[in-house]
XYZ file of C-alpha atoms in Angstrom:
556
model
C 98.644 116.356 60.993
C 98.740 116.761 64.902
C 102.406 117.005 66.726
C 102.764 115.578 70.262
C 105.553 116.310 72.205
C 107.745 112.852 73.341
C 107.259 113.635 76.956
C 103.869 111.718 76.348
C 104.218 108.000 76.990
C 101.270 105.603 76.602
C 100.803 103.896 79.293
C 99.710 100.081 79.470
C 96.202 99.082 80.504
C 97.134 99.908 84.376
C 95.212 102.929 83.332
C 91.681 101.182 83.110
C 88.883 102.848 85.009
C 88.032 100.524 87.729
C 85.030 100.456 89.800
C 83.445 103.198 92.371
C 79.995 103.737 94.007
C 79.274 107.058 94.252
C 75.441 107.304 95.654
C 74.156 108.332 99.289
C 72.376 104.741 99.578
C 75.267 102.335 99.841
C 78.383 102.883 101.758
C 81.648 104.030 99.964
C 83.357 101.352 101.189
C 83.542 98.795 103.825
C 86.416 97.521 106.175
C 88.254 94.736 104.659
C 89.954 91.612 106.093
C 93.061 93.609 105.682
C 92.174 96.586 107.373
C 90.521 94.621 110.098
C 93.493 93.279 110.884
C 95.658 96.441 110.676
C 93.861 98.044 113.415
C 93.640 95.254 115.455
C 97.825 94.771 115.409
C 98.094 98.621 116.131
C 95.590 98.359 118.891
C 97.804 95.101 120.198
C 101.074 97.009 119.636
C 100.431 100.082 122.157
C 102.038 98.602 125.352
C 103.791 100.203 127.311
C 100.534 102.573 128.179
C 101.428 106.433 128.743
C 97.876 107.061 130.540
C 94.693 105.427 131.735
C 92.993 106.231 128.688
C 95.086 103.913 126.433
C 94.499 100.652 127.611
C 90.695 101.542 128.100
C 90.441 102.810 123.919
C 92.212 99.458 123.042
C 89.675 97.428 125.007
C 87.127 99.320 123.369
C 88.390 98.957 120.311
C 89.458 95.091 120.375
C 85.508 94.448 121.780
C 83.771 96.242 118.618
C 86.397 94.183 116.112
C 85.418 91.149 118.297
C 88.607 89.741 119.859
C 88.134 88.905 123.300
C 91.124 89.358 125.901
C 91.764 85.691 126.055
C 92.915 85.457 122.139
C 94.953 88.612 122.832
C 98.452 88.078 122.880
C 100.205 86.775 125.880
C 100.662 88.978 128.969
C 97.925 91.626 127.370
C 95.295 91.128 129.908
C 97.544 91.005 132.726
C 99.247 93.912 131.653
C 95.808 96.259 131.361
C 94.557 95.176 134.581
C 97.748 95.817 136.353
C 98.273 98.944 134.859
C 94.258 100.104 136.070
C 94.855 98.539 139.273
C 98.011 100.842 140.006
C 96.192 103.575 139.624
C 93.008 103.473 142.030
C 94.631 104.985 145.132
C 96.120 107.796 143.571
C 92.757 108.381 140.561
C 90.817 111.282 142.831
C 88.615 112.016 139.448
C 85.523 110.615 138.223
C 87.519 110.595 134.182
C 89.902 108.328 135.768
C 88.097 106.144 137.880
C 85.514 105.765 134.710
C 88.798 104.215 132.820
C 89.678 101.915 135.888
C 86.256 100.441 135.848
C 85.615 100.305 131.960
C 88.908 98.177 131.726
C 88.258 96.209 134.439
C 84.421 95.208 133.593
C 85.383 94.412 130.231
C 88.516 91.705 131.493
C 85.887 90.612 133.445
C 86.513 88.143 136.192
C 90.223 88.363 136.096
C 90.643 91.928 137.469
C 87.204 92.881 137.775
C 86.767 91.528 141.904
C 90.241 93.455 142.634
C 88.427 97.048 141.550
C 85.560 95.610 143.236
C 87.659 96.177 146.395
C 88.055 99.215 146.198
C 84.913 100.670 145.895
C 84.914 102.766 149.314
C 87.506 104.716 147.445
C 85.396 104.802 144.314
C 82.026 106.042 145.675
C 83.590 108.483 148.074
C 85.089 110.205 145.145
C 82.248 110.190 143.197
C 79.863 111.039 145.854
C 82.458 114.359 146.251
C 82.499 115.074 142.174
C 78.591 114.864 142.459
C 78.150 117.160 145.151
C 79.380 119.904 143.370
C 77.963 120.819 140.028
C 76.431 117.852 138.456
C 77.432 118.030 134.738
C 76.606 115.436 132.078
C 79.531 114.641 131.404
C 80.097 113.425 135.389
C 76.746 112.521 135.056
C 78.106 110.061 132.478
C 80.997 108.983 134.168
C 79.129 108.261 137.349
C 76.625 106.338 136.297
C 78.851 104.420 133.932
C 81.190 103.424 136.927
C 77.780 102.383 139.046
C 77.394 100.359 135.995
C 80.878 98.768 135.421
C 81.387 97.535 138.626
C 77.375 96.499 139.586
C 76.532 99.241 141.976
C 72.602 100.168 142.197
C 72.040 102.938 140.190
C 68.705 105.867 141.445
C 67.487 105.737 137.895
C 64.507 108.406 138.741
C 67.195 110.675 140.022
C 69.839 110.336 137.306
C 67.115 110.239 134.703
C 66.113 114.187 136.361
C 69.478 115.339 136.322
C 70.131 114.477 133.151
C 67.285 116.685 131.910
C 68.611 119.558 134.401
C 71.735 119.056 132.950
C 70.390 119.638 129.182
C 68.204 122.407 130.042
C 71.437 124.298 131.320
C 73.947 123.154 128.073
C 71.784 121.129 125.348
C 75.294 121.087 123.247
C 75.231 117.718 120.530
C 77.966 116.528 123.288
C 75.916 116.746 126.104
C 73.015 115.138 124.294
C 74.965 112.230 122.822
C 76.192 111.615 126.286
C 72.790 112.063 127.834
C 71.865 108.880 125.398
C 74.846 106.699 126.752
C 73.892 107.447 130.064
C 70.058 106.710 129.963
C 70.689 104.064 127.607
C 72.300 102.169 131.320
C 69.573 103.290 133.296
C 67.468 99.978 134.591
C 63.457 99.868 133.855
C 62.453 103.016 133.360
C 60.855 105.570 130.682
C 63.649 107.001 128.699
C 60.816 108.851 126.152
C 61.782 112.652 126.633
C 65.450 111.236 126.219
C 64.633 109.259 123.148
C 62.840 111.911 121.481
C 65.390 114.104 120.883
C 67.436 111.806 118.787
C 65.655 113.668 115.292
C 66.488 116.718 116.521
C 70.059 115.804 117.024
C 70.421 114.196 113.372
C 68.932 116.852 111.829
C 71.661 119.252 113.167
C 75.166 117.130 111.934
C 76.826 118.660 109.152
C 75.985 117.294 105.678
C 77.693 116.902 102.323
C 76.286 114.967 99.275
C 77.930 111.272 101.356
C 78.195 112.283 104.510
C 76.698 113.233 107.951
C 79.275 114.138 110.893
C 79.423 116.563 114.261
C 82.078 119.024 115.106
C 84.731 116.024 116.175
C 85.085 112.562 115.580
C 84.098 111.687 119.862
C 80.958 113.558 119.346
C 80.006 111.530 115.732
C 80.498 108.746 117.633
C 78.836 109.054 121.069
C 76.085 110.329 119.121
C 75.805 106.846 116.725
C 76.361 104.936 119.688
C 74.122 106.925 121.876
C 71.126 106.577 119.373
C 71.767 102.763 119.170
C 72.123 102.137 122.715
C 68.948 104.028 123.341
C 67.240 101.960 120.597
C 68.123 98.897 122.187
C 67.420 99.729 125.590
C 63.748 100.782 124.555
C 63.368 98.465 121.908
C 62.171 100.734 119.609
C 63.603 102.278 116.166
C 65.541 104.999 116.274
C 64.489 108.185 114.372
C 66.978 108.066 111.544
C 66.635 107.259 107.868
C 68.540 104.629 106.224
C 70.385 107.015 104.048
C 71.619 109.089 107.184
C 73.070 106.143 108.553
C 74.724 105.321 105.532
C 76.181 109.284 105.539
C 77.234 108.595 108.663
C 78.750 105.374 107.925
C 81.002 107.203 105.254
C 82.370 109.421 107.439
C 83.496 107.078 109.351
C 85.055 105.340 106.711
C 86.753 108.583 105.894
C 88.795 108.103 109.628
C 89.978 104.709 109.679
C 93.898 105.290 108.389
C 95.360 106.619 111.619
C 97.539 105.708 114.229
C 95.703 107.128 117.225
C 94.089 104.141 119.474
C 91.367 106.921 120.720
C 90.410 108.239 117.220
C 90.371 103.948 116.060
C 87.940 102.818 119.270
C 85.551 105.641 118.349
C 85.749 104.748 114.690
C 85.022 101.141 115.529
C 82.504 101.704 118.148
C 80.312 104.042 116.115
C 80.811 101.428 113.164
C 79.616 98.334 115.859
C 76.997 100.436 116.323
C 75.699 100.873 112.966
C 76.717 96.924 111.920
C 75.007 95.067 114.351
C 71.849 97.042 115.142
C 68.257 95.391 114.764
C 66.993 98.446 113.238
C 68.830 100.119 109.887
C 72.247 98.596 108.896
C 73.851 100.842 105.886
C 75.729 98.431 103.071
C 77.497 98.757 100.196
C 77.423 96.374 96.680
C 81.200 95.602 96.121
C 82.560 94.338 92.935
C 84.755 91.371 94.080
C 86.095 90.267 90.288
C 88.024 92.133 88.137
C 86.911 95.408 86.973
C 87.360 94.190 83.270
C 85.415 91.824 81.498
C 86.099 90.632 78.089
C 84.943 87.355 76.130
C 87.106 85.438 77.628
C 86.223 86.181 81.384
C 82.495 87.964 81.011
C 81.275 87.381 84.138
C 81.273 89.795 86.909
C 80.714 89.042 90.729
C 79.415 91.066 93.307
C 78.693 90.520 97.130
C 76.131 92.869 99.808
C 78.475 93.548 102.901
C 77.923 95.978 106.055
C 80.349 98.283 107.172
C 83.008 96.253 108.516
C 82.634 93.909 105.951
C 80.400 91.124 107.455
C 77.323 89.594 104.458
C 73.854 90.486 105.390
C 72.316 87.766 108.111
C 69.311 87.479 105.963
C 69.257 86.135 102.063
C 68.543 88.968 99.680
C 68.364 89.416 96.104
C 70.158 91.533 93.495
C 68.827 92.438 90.655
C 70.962 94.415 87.777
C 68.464 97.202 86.726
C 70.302 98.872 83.706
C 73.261 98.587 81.884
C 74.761 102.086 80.051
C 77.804 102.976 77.760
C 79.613 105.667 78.015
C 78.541 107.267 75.199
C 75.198 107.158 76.430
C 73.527 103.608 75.220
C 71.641 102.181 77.897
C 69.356 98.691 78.360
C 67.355 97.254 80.372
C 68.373 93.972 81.661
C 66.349 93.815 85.247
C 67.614 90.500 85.850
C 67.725 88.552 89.003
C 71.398 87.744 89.452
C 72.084 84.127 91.221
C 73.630 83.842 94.177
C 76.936 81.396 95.170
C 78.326 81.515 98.937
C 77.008 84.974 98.648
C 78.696 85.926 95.357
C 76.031 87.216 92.543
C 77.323 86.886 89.040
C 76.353 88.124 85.974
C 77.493 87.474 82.237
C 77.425 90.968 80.704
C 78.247 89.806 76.945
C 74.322 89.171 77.741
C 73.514 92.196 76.884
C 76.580 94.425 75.447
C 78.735 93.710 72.792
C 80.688 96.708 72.335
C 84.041 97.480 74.348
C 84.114 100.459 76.428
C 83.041 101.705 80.276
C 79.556 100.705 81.074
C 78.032 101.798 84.501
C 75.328 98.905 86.162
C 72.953 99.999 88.324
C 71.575 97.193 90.968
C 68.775 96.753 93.615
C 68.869 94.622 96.578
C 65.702 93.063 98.320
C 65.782 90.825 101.893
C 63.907 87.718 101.127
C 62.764 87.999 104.657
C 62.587 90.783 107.601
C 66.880 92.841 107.586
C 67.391 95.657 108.945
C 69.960 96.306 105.861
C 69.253 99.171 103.805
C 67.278 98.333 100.724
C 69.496 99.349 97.681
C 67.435 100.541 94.536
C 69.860 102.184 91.995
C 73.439 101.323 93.486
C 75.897 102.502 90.446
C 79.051 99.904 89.750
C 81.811 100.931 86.765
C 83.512 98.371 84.358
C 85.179 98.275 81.316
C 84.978 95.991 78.669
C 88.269 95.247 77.443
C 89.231 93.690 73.886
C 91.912 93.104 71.784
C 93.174 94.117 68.493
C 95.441 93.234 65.687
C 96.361 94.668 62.603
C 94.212 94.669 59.793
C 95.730 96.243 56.495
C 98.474 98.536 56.273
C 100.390 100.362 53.634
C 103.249 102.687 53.820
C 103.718 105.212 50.714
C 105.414 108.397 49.222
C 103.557 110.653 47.285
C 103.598 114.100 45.106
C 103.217 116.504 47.504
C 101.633 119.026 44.984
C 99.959 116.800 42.699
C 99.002 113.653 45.570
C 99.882 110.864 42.943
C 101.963 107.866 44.715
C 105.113 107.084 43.083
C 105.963 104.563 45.611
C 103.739 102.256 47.594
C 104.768 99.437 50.154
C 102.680 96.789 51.873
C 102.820 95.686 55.558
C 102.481 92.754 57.440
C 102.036 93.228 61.254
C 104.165 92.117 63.448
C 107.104 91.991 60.787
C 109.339 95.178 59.937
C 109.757 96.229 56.371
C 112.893 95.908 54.622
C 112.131 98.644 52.117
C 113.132 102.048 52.675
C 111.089 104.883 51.553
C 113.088 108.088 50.750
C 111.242 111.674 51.246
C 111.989 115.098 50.024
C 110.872 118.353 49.959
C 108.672 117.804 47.324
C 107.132 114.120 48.992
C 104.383 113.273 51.582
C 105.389 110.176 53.480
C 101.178 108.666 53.856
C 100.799 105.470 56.069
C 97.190 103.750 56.188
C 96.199 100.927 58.534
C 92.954 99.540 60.276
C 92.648 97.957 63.593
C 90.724 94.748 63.574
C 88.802 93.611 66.961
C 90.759 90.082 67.488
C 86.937 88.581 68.728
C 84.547 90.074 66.342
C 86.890 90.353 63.467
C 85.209 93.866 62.735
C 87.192 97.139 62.150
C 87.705 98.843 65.565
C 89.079 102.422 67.210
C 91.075 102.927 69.804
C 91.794 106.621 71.514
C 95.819 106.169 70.953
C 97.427 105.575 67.799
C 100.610 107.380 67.291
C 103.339 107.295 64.701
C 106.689 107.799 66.377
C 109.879 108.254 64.082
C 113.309 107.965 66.375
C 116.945 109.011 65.191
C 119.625 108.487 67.997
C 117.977 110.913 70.538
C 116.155 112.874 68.807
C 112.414 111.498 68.916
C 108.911 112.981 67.495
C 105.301 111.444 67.989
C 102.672 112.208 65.453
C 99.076 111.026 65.951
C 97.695 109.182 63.077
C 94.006 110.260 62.888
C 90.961 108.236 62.163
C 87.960 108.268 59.283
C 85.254 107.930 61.591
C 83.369 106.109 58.303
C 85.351 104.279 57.206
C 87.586 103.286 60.315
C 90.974 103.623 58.484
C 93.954 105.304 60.211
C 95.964 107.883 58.446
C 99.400 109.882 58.865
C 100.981 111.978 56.621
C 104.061 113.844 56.871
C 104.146 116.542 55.134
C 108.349 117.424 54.397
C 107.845 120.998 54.275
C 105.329 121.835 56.978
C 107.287 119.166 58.914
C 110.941 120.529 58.609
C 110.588 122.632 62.059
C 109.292 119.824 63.975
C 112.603 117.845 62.876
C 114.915 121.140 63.280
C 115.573 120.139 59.362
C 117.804 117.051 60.434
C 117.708 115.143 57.763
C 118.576 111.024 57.501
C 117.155 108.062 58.232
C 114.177 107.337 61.025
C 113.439 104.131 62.362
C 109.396 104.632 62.543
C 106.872 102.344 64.496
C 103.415 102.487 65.264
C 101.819 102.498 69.102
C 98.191 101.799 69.414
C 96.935 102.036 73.195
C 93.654 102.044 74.655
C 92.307 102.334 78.608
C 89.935 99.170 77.314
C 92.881 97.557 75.476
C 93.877 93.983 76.629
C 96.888 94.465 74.477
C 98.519 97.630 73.739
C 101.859 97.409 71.382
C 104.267 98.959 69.375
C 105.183 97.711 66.367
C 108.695 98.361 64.329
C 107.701 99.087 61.017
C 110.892 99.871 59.784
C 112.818 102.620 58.330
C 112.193 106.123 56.113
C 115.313 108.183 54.922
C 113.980 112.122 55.269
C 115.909 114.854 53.402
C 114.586 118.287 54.185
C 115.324 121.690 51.949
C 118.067 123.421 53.890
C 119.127 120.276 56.220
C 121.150 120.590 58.866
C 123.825 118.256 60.596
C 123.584 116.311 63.297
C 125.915 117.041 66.006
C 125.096 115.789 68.835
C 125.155 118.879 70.902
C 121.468 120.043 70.887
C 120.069 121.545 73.488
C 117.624 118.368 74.359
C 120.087 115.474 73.986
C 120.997 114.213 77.406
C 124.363 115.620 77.912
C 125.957 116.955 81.726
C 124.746 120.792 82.412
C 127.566 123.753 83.632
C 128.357 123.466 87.423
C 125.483 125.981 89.189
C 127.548 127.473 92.417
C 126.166 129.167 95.588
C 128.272 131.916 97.643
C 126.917 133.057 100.503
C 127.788 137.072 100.468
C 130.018 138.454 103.561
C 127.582 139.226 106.693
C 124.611 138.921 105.334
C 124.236 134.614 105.521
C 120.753 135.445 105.045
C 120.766 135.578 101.324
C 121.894 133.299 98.828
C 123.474 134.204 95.448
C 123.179 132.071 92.593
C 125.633 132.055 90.576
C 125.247 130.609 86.495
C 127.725 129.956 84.238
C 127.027 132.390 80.875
């Protein structure tokens, strides 16, 4: 017989396992509608702006999601290009002027011309910033304000000082922005650029899902930088689908904050990776329950990129194997159907047993797609049943001897109206089986505990199962059981809880009542030690000069 304290409760079925993909192929996750919209009401909600910088990471970050300024809430546009506008005069950097311009080129016609009118200003004080030490970083900024506001651009002569500039700091920074700055640079060869982009992957720090640089700016220049260079050259990038996906997950990783800069590099990065022409990561997301039983057997999955968008090509999914959690595993390999681009799949196909069971899938594009090919993508589900009583008996037997000298019958759901009566010299025995409600076979489920309540005072006993036969037992034993009950002797309402993580219907039944009387019983007074009952007063004096400690003082 096994004692469990009463502090453990069975939970309902809120404890199912539900799914999780766990691989380096797919993505963890994805964005959802939800969190789509989230960042797009944060991004919306940052007015009044503290600095230049604010208004241009919400543009940023409003472009990569998609929303153009016009279906931005009233007064938004205005507001940004006001806001840039106020500060040309008195911007004498080339951080701030790179802002100014970025906001401006990306409202477009409706405050672009007015920066436009400026530009005197603008090239003077880059002209000065260049004179000095050409960084990349001003390199960057430079050519990216050339670029904003349609200024020629010496592509032959940025293009050498961006290679000066690397020879004197090749940092990951430096390099990222060495790829967003080449990546602007009109008709020209951008090859001992592009080449260093394996070099650059192959130095990120790397755990078992993800890839990621020393900060989140330089993850993302660098994703953006590769991208931008790949599109500018037309060529693919030198980085492996599962890299992307690594990178894709860190990302993922940095999308519940509050900071608009730390969001627009999230999102741009993510743009970066979704709309490419060259490797897209995905993930296979379970979009039905994560429990399947008889009733409902079908599960449905769906392919989606990173912020959540299907595939643009068709594809195929194929479930590869199915395996238990004790280890039994087939073969299925079928070619799931697809529905609005929803794949289902009937898994009483090909299990019949309840439990967790982990499906592995493939994905093929019917035609040309950049998104990563999936080969053994891992989902988790449970198959869930339900369960009723089968037989059950309650008796009291000769502790010494084992014969029964009194035996009663019972009918789930109903509560006996029989008493048993123990002593010292009895063994209260209850048998039962579980019956699956579908199959109608004998089942097992991992709780199944006896509890026997007086007032208060409470104690759970497991009942333990014949692994043969599938009958439940639990004895109570009245003289190796006396401590457990502090030798309180009367009568114990008793009822039986059967729970299960797969279990569409845990309960507790009332089974009724069993009078105990232990050798040496004591009374019941009410004023043990675990009843819930008020505590003595605790009170704190703080000692005379010294406020710096604390005495405690407790009532003997």
């Amino acid at each position: 017989m096994q004692h469990i304290c009463s502090s453990f409760l069975l939970t309902s079925a809120a404890l199912l396992l539900c799914l999780s993909t766990v691989d380096a192929e797919a993505l963890s996750d994805v964005f959802s509608p939800h969190d789509i919209t989230r960042i797009r009401d944060l991004l919306l909600s940052t007015e009044p702006y503290g600095e230049l910088s604010t208004p241009y990471h919400v543009l940023r970050g409003l472009q990569a999601l998609g929303t153009s300024s016009s279906e931005n809430k009233d007064g938004f546009k205005r507001n940004a290009c006001a806001y840039a506008l106020s500060h040309i005069d008195t911007s004498s950097d080339l951080q701030s002027l790179f802002y100014i311009s970025s906001i401006a080129a990306e409202l477009g016609s409706s405050c672009l011309p007015d920066v436009i009118k400026k530009k005197s200003h603008i090239q003077s004080v880059v002209s000065d910033a260049l004179e000095t030490e050409q960084t990349m970083e001003k390199l960057y900024y430079s050519t990216s304000i050339s670029t904003n506001l349609g200024l020629d651009v010496n592509s032959e002569s940025v293009l050498a000082s961006i290679l000066t500039a690397l020879d004197d700091d090749e940092t990951i920074q430096n390099t990222a922005l060495a790829f967003l700055t080449a990546s602007q640079l009109p008709d020209f060869d951008l090859t001992a650029i592009y080449e260093l982009v394996e070099d650059v992957v192959a130095q990120a720090d790397e755990t078992p899902t993800t890839l990621y640089y020393d900060s989140l700016e330089t993850t993302s220049n660098v994703i953006t930088g590769i991208f931008a260079m790949a599109t500018k050259t037309g060529e693919a990038p030198a980085i492996t689908s599962e890299q992307a996906t690594k990178f894709g997950n860190y990302l993922l990783t940095n999308t519940y904050t509050v900071d608009v800069a730390r969001l627009a590099y999230v999102l741009a990065a993510a743009t970066a990776l979704d709309r490419n022409q060259y490797v897209v990561p995905c993930s296979l997301l379970l979009t039905s329950s994560g429990y399947v039983s008889r009733a409902n057997p079908d599960i449905q999955v769906r392919l989606a990129t990173i912020l959540g968008s299907p595939p643009p090509t068709e594809f195929t999914v194929t479930v590869m194997t199915v395996t238990h959690q004790e280890g039994d595993e087939t073969l299925p390999k079928k070619k799931l159907k697809s529905k609005n681009g929803l794949y289902s799949y009937n898994l009483f196909q090909d299990v019949s047993s309840p439990g967790v069971y982990t499906l592995t899938f493939s994905t093929e594009s019917v035609g040309g797609s950049p998104v990563v090919k999936l080969t053994e993508t891992p989902l988790q589900v449970t198959v869930s049943f339900e369960v009723t009583i089968g037989s059950a008996e309650l008796s009291l037997s000769d502790r010494e001897h084992g014969t029964t000298a009194k035996k009663i019958s019972l009918e789930y759901p109903n509560s006996s109206k029989e008493t048993l009566e123990a002593d010292q010299h009895s063994k209260v025995v209850m048998k039962f089986t579980l019956i699956d409600k579908e199959t109608k076979k004998s089942a097992l489920v991992h709780q199944a505990f006896v509890r026997l309540t007086r007032g208060q005072h409470e104690i759970f006993f497991v009942a333990t199962a014949n692994k043969k036969t599938l009958q439940y037992t639990f004895e109570l034993d009245m003289v190796t059981a006396a401590e457990d009950f502090g030798s309180l002797s009367g009568s114990y309402a008793m009822s039986l809880i059967v729970g299960d993580f797969a279990l569409e219907n845990p309960f507790s039944w009332d089974i009724g009542s069993v009078s105990l009387l232990f050798a040496g019983s004591t009374t019941d007074t009410g004023d043990e030690d675990y009843t819930y009952r008020a505590k003595p007063e605790i009170q704190v004096m703080f000692a005379p000069h010294h406020s710096d400690y604390v005495c405690i003082c407790m009532p003997q």
